[in-house]
Amino acid sequence: MKINLRNYGNELAHWIRAFEPFVEHAFKPALPRLQAVLERGQDASPEKFEWDLKEPIATIVADSYDKRGGKSHKVRLYWQFESIFRRGAETRRKNIWTVAKMVTQIQVRDATTDDRLLHFHVDMKNLGQLGPHIHLQLSEEYMADKVGSPIAVPRFPFATVLPTDCLDFVLSEFFPTKWPKSQSEAHGLKILQTAQRKRLTNMAEAIAGLWEKPSKQTPVSITQDYHMPDFEIA
């Protein structure tokens, strides 16, 4: 897949400001460093560079996510990601890079005991793997620990793979009232809306295009194993 890092860098600055109120105080210094590393990686002009969050960032406590107006088990979310960008034919002129790797890890932990309750990731498959190109699945290591088997399926088709969109997704799930309200007051909301709407629309149209090709499979079956290496995620 491809990414315009100039466009995404502009978007990232607004995501960082939007996320800050939902991040535990001790982890907040890591947020602006993400922007700096992304900018340095491009300026250094290497053939490839890594953009990652090696140590997970913890959110504030979530305690109202199961039903409207009710209290839920108190948890914290831990957000971590890895990505590798490679130079391509359009890098110098348009700042479009090839996404060689992108995976976002999300852990849900008990806010009191710190026990791991859930661990899933969103990532981009390589050509030799099965499943949707962008998918969500339970961590194989987590499954091995909890049920005794590192089962890797099902892989659920997912709309986007960017780590910021993944955090947007889980904040929407675990802070269903506070996060939308905070978004509505966020600086740069229009920029985030426009960028996210564009990639979600493009992804929906690209997948629908796969269904239009001659095939003896159903659309659901096709969606469970597709590959779109030239798709631009930002």
mmCIF file of C-alpha atoms in Angstrom:
data_model
loop_
_atom_site.group_PDB
_atom_site.id
_atom_site.type_symbol
_atom_site.label_atom_id
_atom_site.label_comp_id
_atom_site.label_asym_id
_atom_site.label_seq_id
_atom_site.Cartn_x
_atom_site.Cartn_y
_atom_site.Cartn_z
ATOM 1 C CA MET A 1 0.000 0.000 0.000
ATOM 2 C CA LYS A 2 1.020 3.637 -0.441
ATOM 3 C CA ILE A 3 0.947 6.706 1.804
ATOM 4 C CA ASN A 4 1.479 10.414 1.222
ATOM 5 C CA LEU A 5 3.529 11.281 4.291
ATOM 6 C CA ARG A 6 3.278 15.021 3.740
ATOM 7 C CA ASN A 7 -0.514 14.829 3.938
ATOM 8 C CA TYR A 8 -0.485 12.381 6.815
ATOM 9 C CA GLY A 9 2.017 14.478 8.769
ATOM 10 C CA ASN A 10 -0.360 17.456 8.630
ATOM 11 C CA GLU A 11 -3.193 15.242 9.817
ATOM 12 C CA LEU A 12 -1.118 13.648 12.587
ATOM 13 C CA ALA A 13 -0.558 16.952 14.363
ATOM 14 C CA HIS A 14 -4.312 17.334 14.861
ATOM 15 C CA TRP A 15 -4.749 13.720 15.980
ATOM 16 C CA ILE A 16 -2.081 14.183 18.648
ATOM 17 C CA ARG A 17 -3.891 17.191 20.099
ATOM 18 C CA ALA A 18 -7.219 15.347 20.017
ATOM 19 C CA PHE A 19 -5.823 12.271 21.781
ATOM 20 C CA GLU A 20 -4.034 14.124 24.578
ATOM 21 C CA PRO A 21 -6.974 14.440 27.044
ATOM 22 C CA PHE A 22 -7.495 10.659 26.857
ATOM 23 C CA VAL A 23 -3.884 9.695 27.590
ATOM 24 C CA GLU A 24 -2.579 9.126 31.115
ATOM 25 C CA HIS A 25 -0.363 12.010 32.216
ATOM 26 C CA ALA A 26 2.846 9.964 32.450
ATOM 27 C CA PHE A 27 2.506 8.864 28.804
ATOM 28 C CA LYS A 28 1.707 12.262 27.263
ATOM 29 C CA PRO A 29 5.337 13.203 26.395
ATOM 30 C CA ALA A 30 5.411 10.314 23.908
ATOM 31 C CA LEU A 31 2.731 11.897 21.720
ATOM 32 C CA PRO A 32 4.660 14.866 20.238
ATOM 33 C CA ARG A 33 7.674 12.611 19.682
ATOM 34 C CA LEU A 34 5.615 10.676 17.133
ATOM 35 C CA GLN A 35 5.376 13.777 14.962
ATOM 36 C CA ALA A 36 9.095 14.510 15.271
ATOM 37 C CA VAL A 37 10.131 10.974 14.328
ATOM 38 C CA LEU A 38 7.860 10.964 11.284
ATOM 39 C CA GLU A 39 9.331 14.253 10.070
ATOM 40 C CA ARG A 40 12.948 13.237 10.714
ATOM 41 C CA GLY A 41 12.490 9.960 8.894
ATOM 42 C CA GLN A 42 11.472 11.719 5.709
ATOM 43 C CA ASP A 43 14.110 14.450 5.947
ATOM 44 C CA ALA A 44 16.933 11.948 6.394
ATOM 45 C CA SER A 45 16.196 10.664 2.854
ATOM 46 C CA PRO A 46 16.927 6.976 3.523
ATOM 47 C CA GLU A 47 15.713 4.128 1.358
ATOM 48 C CA LYS A 48 13.421 3.202 4.225
ATOM 49 C CA PHE A 49 12.686 4.251 7.779
ATOM 50 C CA GLU A 50 10.742 2.956 10.758
ATOM 51 C CA TRP A 51 7.994 4.908 12.469
ATOM 52 C CA ASP A 52 6.839 3.160 15.604
ATOM 53 C CA LEU A 53 5.769 3.358 19.201
ATOM 54 C CA LYS A 54 7.968 0.822 20.956
ATOM 55 C CA GLU A 55 6.474 1.338 24.410
ATOM 56 C CA PRO A 56 2.661 1.367 24.576
ATOM 57 C CA ILE A 57 0.760 4.478 25.567
ATOM 58 C CA ALA A 58 -1.970 4.047 28.198
ATOM 59 C CA THR A 59 -5.301 5.826 28.196
ATOM 60 C CA ILE A 60 -7.188 7.179 31.158
ATOM 61 C CA VAL A 61 -9.630 4.757 32.827
ATOM 62 C CA ALA A 62 -12.693 3.750 30.811
ATOM 63 C CA ASP A 63 -15.707 2.755 32.906
ATOM 64 C CA SER A 64 -18.799 3.462 30.794
ATOM 65 C CA TYR A 65 -18.697 1.596 27.498
ATOM 66 C CA ASP A 66 -21.083 -1.362 27.610
ATOM 67 C CA LYS A 67 -24.448 0.394 27.542
ATOM 68 C CA ARG A 68 -25.759 3.939 27.632
ATOM 69 C CA GLY A 69 -25.794 5.460 31.087
ATOM 70 C CA GLY A 70 -24.423 2.363 32.804
ATOM 71 C CA LYS A 71 -21.141 1.640 34.517
ATOM 72 C CA SER A 72 -18.710 -0.929 33.130
ATOM 73 C CA HIS A 73 -15.660 -2.777 34.403
ATOM 74 C CA LYS A 74 -12.817 -0.267 34.788
ATOM 75 C CA VAL A 75 -10.142 -0.735 32.145
ATOM 76 C CA ARG A 76 -7.264 1.050 30.453
ATOM 77 C CA LEU A 77 -6.339 0.741 26.792
ATOM 78 C CA TYR A 78 -2.735 0.388 25.657
ATOM 79 C CA TRP A 79 -1.851 1.587 22.136
ATOM 80 C CA GLN A 80 1.318 0.564 20.316
ATOM 81 C CA PHE A 81 2.322 0.328 16.643
ATOM 82 C CA GLU A 82 5.070 -0.487 14.139
ATOM 83 C CA SER A 83 5.429 0.745 10.580
ATOM 84 C CA ILE A 84 8.098 0.753 7.874
ATOM 85 C CA PHE A 85 8.058 3.120 4.899
ATOM 86 C CA ARG A 86 10.126 2.533 1.755
ATOM 87 C CA ARG A 87 11.020 4.980 -0.964
ATOM 88 C CA GLY A 88 9.350 4.523 -4.347
ATOM 89 C CA ALA A 89 9.123 6.146 -7.761
ATOM 90 C CA GLU A 90 6.794 8.899 -6.463
ATOM 91 C CA THR A 91 8.591 9.685 -3.213
ATOM 92 C CA ARG A 92 10.752 12.583 -4.409
ATOM 93 C CA ARG A 93 8.052 14.350 -6.418
ATOM 94 C CA LYS A 94 4.903 13.646 -4.374
ATOM 95 C CA ASN A 95 6.244 12.331 -1.049
ATOM 96 C CA ILE A 96 4.350 9.070 -1.606
ATOM 97 C CA TRP A 97 6.011 6.119 0.124
ATOM 98 C CA THR A 98 5.363 2.375 0.024
ATOM 99 C CA VAL A 99 4.032 0.960 3.287
ATOM 100 C CA ALA A 100 6.189 -2.113 3.866
ATOM 101 C CA LYS A 101 4.712 -2.816 7.293
ATOM 102 C CA MET A 102 1.977 -1.378 9.494
ATOM 103 C CA VAL A 103 0.506 -3.028 12.577
ATOM 104 C CA THR A 104 -1.283 -1.499 15.553
ATOM 105 C CA GLN A 105 -1.521 -3.415 18.842
ATOM 106 C CA ILE A 106 -4.348 -2.731 21.287
ATOM 107 C CA GLN A 107 -4.448 -4.192 24.781
ATOM 108 C CA VAL A 108 -7.349 -3.859 27.196
ATOM 109 C CA ARG A 109 -6.150 -4.180 30.799
ATOM 110 C CA ASP A 110 -7.879 -4.212 34.149
ATOM 111 C CA ALA A 111 -7.481 -0.733 35.621
ATOM 112 C CA THR A 112 -6.891 -2.109 39.127
ATOM 113 C CA THR A 113 -4.855 -5.301 38.661
ATOM 114 C CA ASP A 114 -3.330 -4.553 35.235
ATOM 115 C CA ASP A 115 -4.355 -8.042 34.071
ATOM 116 C CA ARG A 116 -4.560 -8.333 30.296
ATOM 117 C CA LEU A 117 -8.228 -8.850 29.403
ATOM 118 C CA LEU A 118 -8.001 -8.584 25.633
ATOM 119 C CA HIS A 119 -5.289 -8.122 23.003
ATOM 120 C CA PHE A 120 -5.937 -7.606 19.309
ATOM 121 C CA HIS A 121 -4.154 -5.991 16.416
ATOM 122 C CA VAL A 122 -4.934 -4.350 13.105
ATOM 123 C CA ASP A 123 -2.430 -4.962 10.366
ATOM 124 C CA MET A 124 -1.648 -5.284 6.696
ATOM 125 C CA LYS A 125 -0.974 -8.765 5.364
ATOM 126 C CA ASN A 126 1.913 -9.605 3.098
ATOM 127 C CA LEU A 127 1.407 -11.349 -0.234
ATOM 128 C CA GLY A 128 2.019 -14.826 1.182
ATOM 129 C CA GLN A 129 -0.647 -14.580 3.890
ATOM 130 C CA LEU A 130 -4.352 -15.332 3.736
ATOM 131 C CA GLY A 131 -7.100 -12.946 4.762
ATOM 132 C CA PRO A 132 -8.205 -9.405 3.964
ATOM 133 C CA HIS A 133 -5.336 -7.040 3.105
ATOM 134 C CA ILE A 134 -6.316 -4.890 6.094
ATOM 135 C CA HIS A 135 -7.770 -6.864 8.969
ATOM 136 C CA LEU A 136 -8.366 -7.047 12.705
ATOM 137 C CA GLN A 137 -7.575 -10.228 14.632
ATOM 138 C CA LEU A 138 -6.959 -11.409 18.155
ATOM 139 C CA SER A 139 -3.273 -11.609 19.035
ATOM 140 C CA GLU A 140 -1.887 -15.099 18.430
ATOM 141 C CA GLU A 141 0.311 -14.798 21.513
ATOM 142 C CA TYR A 142 -2.746 -13.771 23.551
ATOM 143 C CA MET A 143 -4.741 -16.739 22.210
ATOM 144 C CA ALA A 144 -1.899 -19.132 23.031
ATOM 145 C CA ASP A 145 -1.789 -17.746 26.571
ATOM 146 C CA LYS A 146 -5.559 -17.759 27.152
ATOM 147 C CA VAL A 147 -6.810 -20.820 25.271
ATOM 148 C CA GLY A 148 -3.655 -22.812 24.570
ATOM 149 C CA SER A 149 -3.597 -22.346 20.796
ATOM 150 C CA PRO A 150 -2.116 -19.482 18.738
ATOM 151 C CA ILE A 151 -5.092 -19.463 16.379
ATOM 152 C CA ALA A 152 -4.869 -16.616 13.851
ATOM 153 C CA VAL A 153 -8.411 -16.630 12.491
ATOM 154 C CA PRO A 154 -10.897 -15.175 11.987
ATOM 155 C CA ARG A 155 -9.330 -12.128 10.396
ATOM 156 C CA PHE A 156 -12.041 -9.488 10.283
ATOM 157 C CA PRO A 157 -11.978 -7.067 7.317
ATOM 158 C CA PHE A 158 -11.157 -3.594 8.591
ATOM 159 C CA ALA A 159 -11.608 -0.219 6.956
ATOM 160 C CA THR A 160 -8.280 1.399 7.772
ATOM 161 C CA VAL A 161 -4.830 0.480 9.056
ATOM 162 C CA LEU A 162 -3.383 3.841 10.166
ATOM 163 C CA PRO A 163 -2.502 3.740 13.877
ATOM 164 C CA THR A 164 -4.323 7.001 14.529
ATOM 165 C CA ASP A 165 -7.519 5.663 12.953
ATOM 166 C CA CYS A 166 -7.173 2.510 15.045
ATOM 167 C CA LEU A 167 -6.966 4.583 18.215
ATOM 168 C CA ASP A 168 -9.948 6.627 17.023
ATOM 169 C CA PHE A 169 -11.838 3.333 16.703
ATOM 170 C CA VAL A 170 -11.070 2.066 20.219
ATOM 171 C CA LEU A 171 -11.668 5.447 21.856
ATOM 172 C CA SER A 172 -15.072 5.491 20.134
ATOM 173 C CA GLU A 173 -15.778 2.050 21.623
ATOM 174 C CA PHE A 174 -14.532 2.622 25.167
ATOM 175 C CA PHE A 175 -15.395 6.328 25.553
ATOM 176 C CA PRO A 176 -18.639 6.445 23.534
ATOM 177 C CA THR A 177 -19.823 9.691 25.114
ATOM 178 C CA LYS A 178 -16.634 11.550 26.036
ATOM 179 C CA TRP A 179 -14.686 10.920 22.818
ATOM 180 C CA PRO A 180 -17.352 12.199 20.371
ATOM 181 C CA LYS A 181 -17.878 15.282 22.569
ATOM 182 C CA SER A 182 -14.126 15.893 22.681
ATOM 183 C CA GLN A 183 -13.903 15.457 18.900
ATOM 184 C CA SER A 184 -16.595 18.054 18.340
ATOM 185 C CA GLU A 185 -14.458 20.606 20.174
ATOM 186 C CA ALA A 186 -11.127 19.554 18.654
ATOM 187 C CA HIS A 187 -8.941 21.930 16.677
ATOM 188 C CA GLY A 188 -8.607 20.749 13.093
ATOM 189 C CA LEU A 189 -11.709 18.538 13.139
ATOM 190 C CA LYS A 190 -12.541 19.406 9.517
ATOM 191 C CA ILE A 191 -9.087 18.275 8.406
ATOM 192 C CA LEU A 192 -9.492 14.943 10.196
ATOM 193 C CA GLN A 193 -13.007 14.439 8.869
ATOM 194 C CA THR A 194 -12.005 15.168 5.285
ATOM 195 C CA ALA A 195 -8.929 12.929 5.329
ATOM 196 C CA GLN A 196 -10.662 10.019 7.023
ATOM 197 C CA ARG A 197 -13.768 10.286 4.836
ATOM 198 C CA LYS A 198 -11.594 10.186 1.716
ATOM 199 C CA ARG A 199 -9.733 7.008 2.672
ATOM 200 C CA LEU A 200 -12.854 5.230 3.942
ATOM 201 C CA THR A 201 -14.716 6.069 0.746
ATOM 202 C CA ASN A 202 -11.769 4.978 -1.390
ATOM 203 C CA MET A 203 -11.465 1.719 0.534
ATOM 204 C CA ALA A 204 -15.191 0.959 0.181
ATOM 205 C CA GLU A 205 -15.067 1.671 -3.549
ATOM 206 C CA ALA A 206 -11.907 -0.416 -4.026
ATOM 207 C CA ILE A 207 -13.418 -3.429 -2.269
ATOM 208 C CA ALA A 208 -16.706 -3.025 -4.140
ATOM 209 C CA GLY A 209 -14.639 -3.011 -7.339
ATOM 210 C CA LEU A 210 -13.317 -6.459 -6.455
ATOM 211 C CA TRP A 211 -16.886 -7.750 -6.303
ATOM 212 C CA GLU A 212 -17.588 -6.519 -9.840
ATOM 213 C CA LYS A 213 -14.873 -8.661 -11.405
ATOM 214 C CA PRO A 214 -15.917 -12.005 -12.958
ATOM 215 C CA SER A 215 -15.790 -14.589 -10.184
ATOM 216 C CA LYS A 216 -17.412 -17.754 -8.865
ATOM 217 C CA GLN A 217 -17.152 -16.478 -5.271
ATOM 218 C CA THR A 218 -19.593 -14.477 -3.182
ATOM 219 C CA PRO A 219 -18.623 -10.907 -2.184
ATOM 220 C CA VAL A 220 -18.160 -12.038 1.435
ATOM 221 C CA SER A 221 -15.759 -14.792 0.344
ATOM 222 C CA ILE A 222 -13.828 -12.383 -1.890
ATOM 223 C CA THR A 223 -13.501 -9.867 0.939
ATOM 224 C CA GLN A 224 -11.959 -12.511 3.201
ATOM 225 C CA ASP A 225 -8.908 -12.842 0.948
ATOM 226 C CA TYR A 226 -7.913 -9.842 -1.147
ATOM 227 C CA HIS A 227 -4.711 -7.898 -1.826
ATOM 228 C CA MET A 228 -4.473 -4.239 -2.967
ATOM 229 C CA PRO A 229 -0.776 -3.263 -3.034
ATOM 230 C CA ASP A 230 -1.325 0.067 -4.832
ATOM 231 C CA PHE A 231 -4.058 1.400 -2.576
ATOM 232 C CA GLU A 232 -3.196 4.790 -1.019
ATOM 233 C CA ILE A 233 -4.139 4.913 2.677
ATOM 234 C CA ALA A 234 -3.474 8.647 3.177
#
